[in-house]
Tab-separated table of C-alpha atoms in Angstrom:
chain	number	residue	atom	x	y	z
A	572	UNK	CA	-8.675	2.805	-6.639
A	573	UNK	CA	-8.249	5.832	-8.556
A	574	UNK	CA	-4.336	5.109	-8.830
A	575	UNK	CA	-5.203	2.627	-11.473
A	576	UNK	CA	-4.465	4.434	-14.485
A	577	UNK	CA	-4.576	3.214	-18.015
A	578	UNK	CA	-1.350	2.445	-19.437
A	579	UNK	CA	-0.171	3.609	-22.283
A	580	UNK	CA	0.116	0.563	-25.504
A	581	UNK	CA	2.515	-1.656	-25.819
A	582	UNK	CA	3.125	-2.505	-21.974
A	583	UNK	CA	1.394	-4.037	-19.391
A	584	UNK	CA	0.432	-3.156	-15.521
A	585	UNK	CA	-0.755	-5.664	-13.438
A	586	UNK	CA	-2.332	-4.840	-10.026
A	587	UNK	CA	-2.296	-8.104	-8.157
A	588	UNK	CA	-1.279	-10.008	-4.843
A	589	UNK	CA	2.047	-11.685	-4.707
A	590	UNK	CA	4.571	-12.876	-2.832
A	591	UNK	CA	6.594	-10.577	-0.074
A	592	UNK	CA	9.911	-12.355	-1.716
A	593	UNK	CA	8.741	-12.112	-5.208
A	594	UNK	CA	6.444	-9.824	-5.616
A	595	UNK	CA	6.080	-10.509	-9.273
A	596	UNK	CA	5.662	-14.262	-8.949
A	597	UNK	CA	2.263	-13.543	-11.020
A	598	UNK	CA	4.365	-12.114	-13.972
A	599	UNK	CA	6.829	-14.598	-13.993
A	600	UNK	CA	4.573	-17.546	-13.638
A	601	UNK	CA	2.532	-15.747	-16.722
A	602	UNK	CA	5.533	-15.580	-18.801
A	603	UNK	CA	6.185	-19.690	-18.347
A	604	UNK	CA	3.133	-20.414	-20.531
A	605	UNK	CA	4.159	-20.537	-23.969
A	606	UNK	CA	1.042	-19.041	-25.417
A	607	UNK	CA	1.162	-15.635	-23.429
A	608	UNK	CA	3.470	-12.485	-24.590
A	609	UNK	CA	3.801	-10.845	-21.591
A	610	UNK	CA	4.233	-6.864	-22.977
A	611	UNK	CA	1.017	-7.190	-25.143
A	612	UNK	CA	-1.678	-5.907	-24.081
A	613	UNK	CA	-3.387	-5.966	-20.273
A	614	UNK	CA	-3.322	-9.144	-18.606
A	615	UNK	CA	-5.798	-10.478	-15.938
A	616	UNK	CA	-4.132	-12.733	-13.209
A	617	UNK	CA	-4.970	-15.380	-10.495
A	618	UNK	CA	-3.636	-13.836	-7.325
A	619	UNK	CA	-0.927	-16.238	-6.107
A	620	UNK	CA	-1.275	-17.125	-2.025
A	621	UNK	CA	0.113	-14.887	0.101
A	622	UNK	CA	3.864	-16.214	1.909
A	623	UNK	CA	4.432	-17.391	5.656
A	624	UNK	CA	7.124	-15.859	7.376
A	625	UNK	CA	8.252	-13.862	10.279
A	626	UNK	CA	8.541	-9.965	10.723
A	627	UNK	CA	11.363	-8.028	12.359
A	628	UNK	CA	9.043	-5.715	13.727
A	629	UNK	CA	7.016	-5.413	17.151
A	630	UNK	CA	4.558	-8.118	16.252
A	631	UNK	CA	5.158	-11.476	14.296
A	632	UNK	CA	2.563	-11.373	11.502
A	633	UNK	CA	2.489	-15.285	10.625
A	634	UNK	CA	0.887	-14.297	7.026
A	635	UNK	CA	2.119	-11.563	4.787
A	636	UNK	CA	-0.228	-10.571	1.898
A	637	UNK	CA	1.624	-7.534	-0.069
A	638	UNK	CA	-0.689	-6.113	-2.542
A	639	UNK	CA	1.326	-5.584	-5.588
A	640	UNK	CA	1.649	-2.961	-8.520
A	641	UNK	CA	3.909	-4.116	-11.652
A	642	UNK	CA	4.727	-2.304	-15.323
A	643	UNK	CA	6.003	-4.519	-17.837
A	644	UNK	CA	7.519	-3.342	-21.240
A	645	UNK	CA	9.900	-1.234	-22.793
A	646	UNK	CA	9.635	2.442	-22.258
A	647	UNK	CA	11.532	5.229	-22.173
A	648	UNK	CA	13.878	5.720	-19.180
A	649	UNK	CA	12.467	6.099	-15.355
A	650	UNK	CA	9.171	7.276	-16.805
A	651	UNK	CA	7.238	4.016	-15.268
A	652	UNK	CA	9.626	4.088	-12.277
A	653	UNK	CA	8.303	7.466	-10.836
A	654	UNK	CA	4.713	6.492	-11.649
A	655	UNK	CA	5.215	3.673	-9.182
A	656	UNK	CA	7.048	6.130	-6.866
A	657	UNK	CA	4.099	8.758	-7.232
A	658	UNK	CA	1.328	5.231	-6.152
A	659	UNK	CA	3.121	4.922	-3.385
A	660	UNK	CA	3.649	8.498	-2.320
A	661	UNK	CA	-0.913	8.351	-2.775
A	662	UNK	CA	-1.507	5.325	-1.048
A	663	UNK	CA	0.122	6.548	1.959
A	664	UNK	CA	-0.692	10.112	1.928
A	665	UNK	CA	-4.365	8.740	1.459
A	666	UNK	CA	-4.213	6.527	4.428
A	667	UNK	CA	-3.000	9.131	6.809
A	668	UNK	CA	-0.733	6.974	8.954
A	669	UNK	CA	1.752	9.713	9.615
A	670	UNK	CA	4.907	11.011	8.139
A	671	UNK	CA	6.913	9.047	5.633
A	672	UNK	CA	10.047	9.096	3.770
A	673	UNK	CA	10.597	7.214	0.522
A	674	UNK	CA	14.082	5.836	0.157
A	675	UNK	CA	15.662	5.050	-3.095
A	676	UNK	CA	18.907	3.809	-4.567
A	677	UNK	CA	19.955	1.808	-7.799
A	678	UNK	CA	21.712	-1.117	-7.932
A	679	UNK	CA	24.112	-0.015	-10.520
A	680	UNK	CA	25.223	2.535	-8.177
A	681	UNK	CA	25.860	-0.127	-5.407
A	682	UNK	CA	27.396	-1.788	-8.054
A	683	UNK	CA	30.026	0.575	-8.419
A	684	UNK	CA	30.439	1.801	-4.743
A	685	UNK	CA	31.858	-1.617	-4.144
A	686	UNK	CA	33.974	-1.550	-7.444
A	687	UNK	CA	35.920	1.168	-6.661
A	688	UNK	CA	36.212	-0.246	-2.887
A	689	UNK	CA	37.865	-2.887	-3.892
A	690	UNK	CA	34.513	-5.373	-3.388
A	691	UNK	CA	35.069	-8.260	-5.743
A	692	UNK	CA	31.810	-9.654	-8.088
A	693	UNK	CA	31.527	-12.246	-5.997
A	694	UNK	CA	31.536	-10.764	-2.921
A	695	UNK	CA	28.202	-7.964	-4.138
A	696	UNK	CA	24.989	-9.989	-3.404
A	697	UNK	CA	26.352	-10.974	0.390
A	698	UNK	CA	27.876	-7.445	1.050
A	699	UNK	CA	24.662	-5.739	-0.223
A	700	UNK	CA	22.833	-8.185	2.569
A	701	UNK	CA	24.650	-6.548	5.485
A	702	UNK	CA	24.457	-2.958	4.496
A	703	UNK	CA	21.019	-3.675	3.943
A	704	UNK	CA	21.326	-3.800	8.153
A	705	UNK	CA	22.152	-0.254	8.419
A	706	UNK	CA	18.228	0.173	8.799
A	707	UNK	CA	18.319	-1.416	12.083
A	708	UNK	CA	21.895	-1.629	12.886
A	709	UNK	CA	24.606	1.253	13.564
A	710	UNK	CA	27.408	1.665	11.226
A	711	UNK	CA	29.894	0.031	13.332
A	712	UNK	CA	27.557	-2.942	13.632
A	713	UNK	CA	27.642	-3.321	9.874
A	714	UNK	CA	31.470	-2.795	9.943
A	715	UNK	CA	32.396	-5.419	12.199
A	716	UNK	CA	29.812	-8.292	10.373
A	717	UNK	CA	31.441	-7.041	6.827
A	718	UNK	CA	35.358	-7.805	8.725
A	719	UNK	CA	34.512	-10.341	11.049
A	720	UNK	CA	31.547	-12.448	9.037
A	721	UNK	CA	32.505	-11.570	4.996
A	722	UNK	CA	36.411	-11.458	5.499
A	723	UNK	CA	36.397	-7.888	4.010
A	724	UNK	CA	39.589	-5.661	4.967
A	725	UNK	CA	38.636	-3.102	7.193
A	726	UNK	CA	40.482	-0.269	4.767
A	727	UNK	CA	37.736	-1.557	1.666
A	728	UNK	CA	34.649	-1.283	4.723
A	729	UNK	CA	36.012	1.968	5.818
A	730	UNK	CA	35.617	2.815	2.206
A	731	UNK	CA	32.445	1.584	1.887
A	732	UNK	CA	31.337	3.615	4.667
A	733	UNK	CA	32.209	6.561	3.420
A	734	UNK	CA	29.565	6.067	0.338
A	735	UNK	CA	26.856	4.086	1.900
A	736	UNK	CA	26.280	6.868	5.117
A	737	UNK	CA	25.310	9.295	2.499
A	738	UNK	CA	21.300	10.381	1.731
A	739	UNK	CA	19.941	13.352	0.243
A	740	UNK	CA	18.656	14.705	-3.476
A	741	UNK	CA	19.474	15.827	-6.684
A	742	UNK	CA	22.729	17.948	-4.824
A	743	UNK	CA	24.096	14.664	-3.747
A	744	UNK	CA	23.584	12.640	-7.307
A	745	UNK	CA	25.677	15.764	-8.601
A	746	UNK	CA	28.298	15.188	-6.120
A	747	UNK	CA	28.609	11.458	-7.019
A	748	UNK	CA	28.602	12.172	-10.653
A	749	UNK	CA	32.008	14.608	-9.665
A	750	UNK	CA	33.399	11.840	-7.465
A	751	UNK	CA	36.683	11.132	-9.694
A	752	UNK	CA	36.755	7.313	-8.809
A	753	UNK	CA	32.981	7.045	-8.922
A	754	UNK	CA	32.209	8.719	-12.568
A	755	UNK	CA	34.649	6.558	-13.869
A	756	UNK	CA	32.570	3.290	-13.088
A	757	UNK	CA	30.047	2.344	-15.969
A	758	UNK	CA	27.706	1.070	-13.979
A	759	UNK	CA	27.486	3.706	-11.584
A	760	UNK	CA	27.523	6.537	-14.199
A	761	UNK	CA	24.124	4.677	-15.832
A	762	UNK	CA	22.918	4.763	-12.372
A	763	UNK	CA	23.781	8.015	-11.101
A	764	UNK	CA	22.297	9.613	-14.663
A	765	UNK	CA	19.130	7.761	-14.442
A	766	UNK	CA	18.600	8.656	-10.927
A	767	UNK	CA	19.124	12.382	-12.206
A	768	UNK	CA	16.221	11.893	-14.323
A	769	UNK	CA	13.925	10.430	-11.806
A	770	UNK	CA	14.393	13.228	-9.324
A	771	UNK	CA	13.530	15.757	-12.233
A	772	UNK	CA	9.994	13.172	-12.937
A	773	UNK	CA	9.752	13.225	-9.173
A	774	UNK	CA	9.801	16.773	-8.836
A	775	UNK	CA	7.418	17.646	-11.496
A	776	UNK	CA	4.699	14.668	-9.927
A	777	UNK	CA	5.150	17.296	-6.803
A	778	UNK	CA	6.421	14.687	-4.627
A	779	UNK	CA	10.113	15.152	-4.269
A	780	UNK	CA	10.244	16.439	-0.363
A	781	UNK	CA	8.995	12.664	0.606
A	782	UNK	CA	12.484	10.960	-1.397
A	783	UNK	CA	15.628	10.969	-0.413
A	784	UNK	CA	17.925	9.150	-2.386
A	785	UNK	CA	20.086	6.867	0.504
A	786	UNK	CA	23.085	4.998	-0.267
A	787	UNK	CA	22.340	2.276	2.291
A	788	UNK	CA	19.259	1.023	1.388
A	789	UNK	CA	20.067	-2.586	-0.678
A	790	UNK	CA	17.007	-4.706	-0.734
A	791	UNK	CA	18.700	-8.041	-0.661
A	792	UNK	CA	16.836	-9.847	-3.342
A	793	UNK	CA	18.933	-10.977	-6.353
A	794	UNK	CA	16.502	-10.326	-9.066
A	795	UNK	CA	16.697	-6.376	-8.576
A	796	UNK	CA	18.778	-4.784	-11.790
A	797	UNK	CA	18.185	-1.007	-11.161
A	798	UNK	CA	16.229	1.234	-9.371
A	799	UNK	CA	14.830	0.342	-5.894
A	800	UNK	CA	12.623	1.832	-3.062
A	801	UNK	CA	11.684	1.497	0.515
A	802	UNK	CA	8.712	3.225	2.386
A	803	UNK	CA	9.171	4.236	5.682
A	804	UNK	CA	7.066	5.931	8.773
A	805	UNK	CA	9.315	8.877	10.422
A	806	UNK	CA	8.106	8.563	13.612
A	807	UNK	CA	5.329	6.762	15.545
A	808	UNK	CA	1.721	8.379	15.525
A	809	UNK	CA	1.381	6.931	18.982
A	810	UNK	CA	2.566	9.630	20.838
A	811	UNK	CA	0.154	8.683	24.063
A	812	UNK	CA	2.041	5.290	24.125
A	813	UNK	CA	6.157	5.101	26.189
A	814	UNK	CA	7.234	2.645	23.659
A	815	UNK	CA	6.953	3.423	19.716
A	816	UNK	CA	5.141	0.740	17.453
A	817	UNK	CA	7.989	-0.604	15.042
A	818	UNK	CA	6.291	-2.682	12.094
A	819	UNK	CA	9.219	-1.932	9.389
A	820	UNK	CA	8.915	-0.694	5.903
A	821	UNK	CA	5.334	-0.230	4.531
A	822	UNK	CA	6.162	-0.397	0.856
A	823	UNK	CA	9.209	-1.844	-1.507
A	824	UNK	CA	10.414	-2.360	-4.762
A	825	UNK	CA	12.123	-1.608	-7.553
A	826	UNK	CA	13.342	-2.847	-11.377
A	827	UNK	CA	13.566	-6.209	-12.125
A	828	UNK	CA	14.434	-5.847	-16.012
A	829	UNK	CA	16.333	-9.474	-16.299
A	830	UNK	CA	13.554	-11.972	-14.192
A	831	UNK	CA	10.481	-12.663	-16.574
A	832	UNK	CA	12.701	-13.351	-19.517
A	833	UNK	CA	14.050	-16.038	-17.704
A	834	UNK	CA	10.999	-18.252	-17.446
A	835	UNK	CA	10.430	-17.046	-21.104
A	836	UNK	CA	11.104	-20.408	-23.561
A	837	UNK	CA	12.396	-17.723	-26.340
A	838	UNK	CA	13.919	-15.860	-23.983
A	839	UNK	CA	12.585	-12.079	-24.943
A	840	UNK	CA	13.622	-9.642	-22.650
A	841	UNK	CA	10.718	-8.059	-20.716
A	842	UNK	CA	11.723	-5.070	-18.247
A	843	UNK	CA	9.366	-4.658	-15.137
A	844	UNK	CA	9.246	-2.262	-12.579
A	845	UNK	CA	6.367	-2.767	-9.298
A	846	UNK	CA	5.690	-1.744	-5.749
A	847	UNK	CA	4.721	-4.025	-3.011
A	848	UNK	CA	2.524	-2.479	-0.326
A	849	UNK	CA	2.676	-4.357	3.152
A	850	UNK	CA	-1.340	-4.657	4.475
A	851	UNK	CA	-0.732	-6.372	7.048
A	852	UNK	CA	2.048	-3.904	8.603
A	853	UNK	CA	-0.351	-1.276	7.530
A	854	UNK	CA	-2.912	-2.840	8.996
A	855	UNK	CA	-1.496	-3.567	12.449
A	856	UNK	CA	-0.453	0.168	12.387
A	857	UNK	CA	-4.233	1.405	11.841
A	858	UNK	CA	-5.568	-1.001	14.233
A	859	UNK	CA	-3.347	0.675	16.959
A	860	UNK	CA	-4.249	3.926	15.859
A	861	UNK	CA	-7.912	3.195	16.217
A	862	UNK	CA	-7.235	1.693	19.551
A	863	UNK	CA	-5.010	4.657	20.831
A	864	UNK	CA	-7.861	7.363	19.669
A	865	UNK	CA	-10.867	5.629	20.704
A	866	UNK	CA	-12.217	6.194	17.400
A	867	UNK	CA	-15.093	3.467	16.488
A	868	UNK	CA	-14.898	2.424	12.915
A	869	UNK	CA	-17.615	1.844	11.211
A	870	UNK	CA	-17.603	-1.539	9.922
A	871	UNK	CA	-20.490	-1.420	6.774
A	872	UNK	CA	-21.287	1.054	4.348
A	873	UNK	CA	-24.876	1.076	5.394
A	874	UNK	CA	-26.821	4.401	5.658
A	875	UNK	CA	-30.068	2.752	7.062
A	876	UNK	CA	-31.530	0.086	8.893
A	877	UNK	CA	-34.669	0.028	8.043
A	878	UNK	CA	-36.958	-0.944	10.891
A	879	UNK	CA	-40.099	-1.173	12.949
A	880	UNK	CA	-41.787	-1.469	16.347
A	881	UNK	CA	-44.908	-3.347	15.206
A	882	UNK	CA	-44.875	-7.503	15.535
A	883	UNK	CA	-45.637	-8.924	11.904
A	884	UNK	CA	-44.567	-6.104	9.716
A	885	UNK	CA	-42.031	-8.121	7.872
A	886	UNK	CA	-43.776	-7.399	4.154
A	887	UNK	CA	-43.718	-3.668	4.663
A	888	UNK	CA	-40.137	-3.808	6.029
A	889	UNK	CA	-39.193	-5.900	3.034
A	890	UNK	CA	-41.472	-3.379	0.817
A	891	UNK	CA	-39.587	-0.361	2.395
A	892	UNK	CA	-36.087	-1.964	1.733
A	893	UNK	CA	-36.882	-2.493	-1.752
A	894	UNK	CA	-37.777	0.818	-2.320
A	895	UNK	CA	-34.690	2.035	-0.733
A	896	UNK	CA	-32.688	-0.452	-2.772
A	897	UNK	CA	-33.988	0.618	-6.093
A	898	UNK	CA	-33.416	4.340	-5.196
A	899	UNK	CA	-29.643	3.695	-4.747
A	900	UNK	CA	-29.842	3.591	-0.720
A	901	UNK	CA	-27.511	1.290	1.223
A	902	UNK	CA	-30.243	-0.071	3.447
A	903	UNK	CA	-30.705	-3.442	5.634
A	904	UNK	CA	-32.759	-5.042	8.199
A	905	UNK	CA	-32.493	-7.908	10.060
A	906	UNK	CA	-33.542	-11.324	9.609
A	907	UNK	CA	-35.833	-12.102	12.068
A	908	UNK	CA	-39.418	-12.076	11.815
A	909	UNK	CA	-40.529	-9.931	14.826
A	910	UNK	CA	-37.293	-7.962	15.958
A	911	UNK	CA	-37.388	-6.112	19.270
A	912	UNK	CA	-37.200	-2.003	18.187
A	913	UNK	CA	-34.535	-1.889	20.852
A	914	UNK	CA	-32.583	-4.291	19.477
A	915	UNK	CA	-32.786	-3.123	15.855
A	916	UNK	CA	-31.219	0.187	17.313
A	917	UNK	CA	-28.513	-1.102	19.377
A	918	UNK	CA	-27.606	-2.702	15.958
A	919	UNK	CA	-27.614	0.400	14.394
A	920	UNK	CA	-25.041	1.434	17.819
A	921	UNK	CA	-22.924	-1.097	17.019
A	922	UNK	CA	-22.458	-1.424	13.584
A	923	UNK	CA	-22.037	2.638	12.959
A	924	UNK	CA	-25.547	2.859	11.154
A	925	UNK	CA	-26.396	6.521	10.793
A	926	UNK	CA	-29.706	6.301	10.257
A	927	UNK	CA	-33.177	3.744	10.964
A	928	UNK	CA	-36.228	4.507	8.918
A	929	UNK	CA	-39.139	3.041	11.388
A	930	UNK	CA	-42.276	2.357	10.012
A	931	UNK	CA	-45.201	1.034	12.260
A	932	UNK	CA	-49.043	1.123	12.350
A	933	UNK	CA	-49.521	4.694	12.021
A	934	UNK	CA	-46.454	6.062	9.689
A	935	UNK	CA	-48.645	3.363	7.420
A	936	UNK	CA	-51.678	4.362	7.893
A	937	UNK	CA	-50.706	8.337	7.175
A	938	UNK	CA	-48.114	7.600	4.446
A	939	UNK	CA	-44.843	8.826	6.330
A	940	UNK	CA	-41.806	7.328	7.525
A	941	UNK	CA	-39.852	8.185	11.107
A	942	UNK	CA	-36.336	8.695	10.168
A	943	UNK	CA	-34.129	8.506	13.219
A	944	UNK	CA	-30.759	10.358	13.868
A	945	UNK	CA	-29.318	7.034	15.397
A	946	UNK	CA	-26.313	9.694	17.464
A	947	UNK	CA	-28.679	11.992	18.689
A	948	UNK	CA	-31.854	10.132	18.772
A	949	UNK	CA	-33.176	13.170	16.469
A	950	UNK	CA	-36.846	11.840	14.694
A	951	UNK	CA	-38.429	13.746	11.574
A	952	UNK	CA	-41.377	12.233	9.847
A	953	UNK	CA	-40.416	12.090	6.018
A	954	UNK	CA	-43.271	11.652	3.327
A	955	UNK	CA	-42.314	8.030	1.723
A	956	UNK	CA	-41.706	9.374	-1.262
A	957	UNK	CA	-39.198	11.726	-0.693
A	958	UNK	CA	-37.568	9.086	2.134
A	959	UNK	CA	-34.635	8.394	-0.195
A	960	UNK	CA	-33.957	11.752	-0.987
A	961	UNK	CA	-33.761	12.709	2.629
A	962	UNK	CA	-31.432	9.508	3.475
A	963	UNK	CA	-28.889	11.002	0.948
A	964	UNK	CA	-29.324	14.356	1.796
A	965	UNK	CA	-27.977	13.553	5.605
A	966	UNK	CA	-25.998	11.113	4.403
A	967	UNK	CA	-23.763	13.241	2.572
A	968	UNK	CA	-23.739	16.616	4.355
């Protein structure tokens, strides 16, 4: 994919398949071995198996296969961060699923939210797992889980709600940077700079309209140390449908600068930043898109089926298809002996073929080839030698 860019020397970026729960297992098992430095160079990994497990959405995917996107090593602040950002923003732009929002927070920032709440240490990992509801659940929801469940007092919730309703851009990071109990927290001053920075990066990759920076989002997960993100679809594409297809986020991640280290024996430090993107949600989305349009997709890359109406022409079909093959064509037949011309162009029907280049006693015999629009059942006789030629010329007009 043409997001794959080269990275720059001293770090490394892994494209690879992981785990929805860790979705740099690959890294982390990589940095176990004792002979591997994990920021040298550019590493080539076993994709792990994907993870069982349930989704909140519409439909219960029993396998989740994230594809994965990770940057390892020490660079200059959120530089690596909004390239992952920017992948993201591509990937989905690319695959046209509708309108989509990027959410982002930092973890630092959370951090210091609860601080000056009143939100003891002890108390951040569980607290970060219910406002990580606010997704799916109204605020009061959250509230009464956070009283009720966590044994928080309802003035340091009502606090917390105040911060965590918030979402916007670079005018909201300057109005948390003003905040006078806020600014004074380390953690979220680091935070709220950095996130400063990445909104400039963000803006100048020409993809700032698609973040908002959102106080609620969490992500769970221990491991994360800074920045995180959350892709979401605004609104369903299936308009024709009464009931909106719900399949959750379609992307997530964020900085995980303290996790490899720790399966390091030396224990070097090794920041990371990655991107998880959900296929199967993303998947089950385009699936009901293609259902809801009627649209047939075309399930080979095939441009023609080469074939013919005469009984024991299999050497000049296999002569033909060589031809084809050395010119660069995408061509096939099938595997039968004597195939039925009516059956070699329902195949064509069904699998989305464009194109059959017939051949039979006469074409032969006068050194042409039938080339037939498969849609409209259009036929031109094309000299052989200029067959492949033609075959690309329709094939990419």
């Amino acid at each position: 994919m043409n997001w794959l860019r080269p990275l720059a020397a001293g770090g490394c970026r892994v494209p690879l398949g992981g785990q929805h729960l860790a979705p740099s297992y690959a890294l982390r098992a990589f940095a176990a071995h004792p002979q591997n430095q994990v920021a040298e160079g550019v590493v080539k990994l076993q994709q792990p198996k994907p993870q069982l497990g349930t989704d909140e959405g519409k439909k219960n995917f029993i396998l989740k296969t994230p594809k994965d996107f990770d940057i390892a090593g020490q660079f200059d602040p959120m530089i690596p961060d909004a390239e992952c950002l920017k992948i993201v923003h591509e990937i989905l732009s690319m695959l046209q699923l509708g309108d989509f929002l990027i959410k982002i927070n930092d973890r630092r920032i959370l951090h210091g939210v609860f601080a000056v709440c009143g939100i003891p240490d002890s108390l951040f990992h569980s607290t970060c797992s219910t406002v990580d509801k606010l997704n799916k659940a109204t605020w009061e929801d959250v509230k009464s889980e956070m009283v009720g469940e966590k044994g928080l007092s309802p003035e340091a919730v009502d606090r917390i709600g105040e911060y965590v309703q918030l979402h916007g851009g670079l005018g909201l990071i300057e109005q948390l940077l003003q905040d006078t109990k806020l600014s004074q927290n380390k953690l979220a001053r680091e935070g709220l700079g950095d996130m400063k920075l990445l909104f400039e990066y963000l803006t100048l990759f020409g993809i700032a309209d698609k973040i908002s920076f959102d106080l609620s989002l969490a992500r769970g997960l221990d491991y994360y140390t800074g920045v995180i993100y959350e892709a979401i679809l605004l609104q369903p594409w299936n308009d024709h449908k009464e009931e909106p297809v719900s399949v959750g986020s379609v992307a997530g991640g964020g900085r995980y600068d303290g996790l490899v280290g720790m399966f390091d024996p030396k224990g070097r430090k090794v920041p990371c930043v990655g991107v998880s993107i959900g296929i199967e949600r993303i998947f089950s989305i385009m699936e009901q898109k293609v259902e809801v349009s009627k649209e047939k997709i075309r399930t080979t890359e095939t441009q023609v089926l080469v074939a013919t109406p005469q009984k024991n022409f299999l050497d000049v079909r296999l002569k033909l298809i060589s031809e084809l093959w050395d010119s660069g064509i995408k061509a096939e037949m099938l595997y039968k002996k004597n195939p039925k011309l009516l059956n070699q162009l329902q195949y064509c029907e069904d699998m989305g073929i464009p194109l059959a280049a017939i051949v039979g006693e006469q074409e032969l015999k006068n050194g042409i080839v039938k080339l037939r629009v498969v849609a409209s059942r259009e036929e031109v006789d094309i000299p052989r030698e200029k067959l492949a030629e033609e075959i690309r010329k329709r094939v990419e007009s």
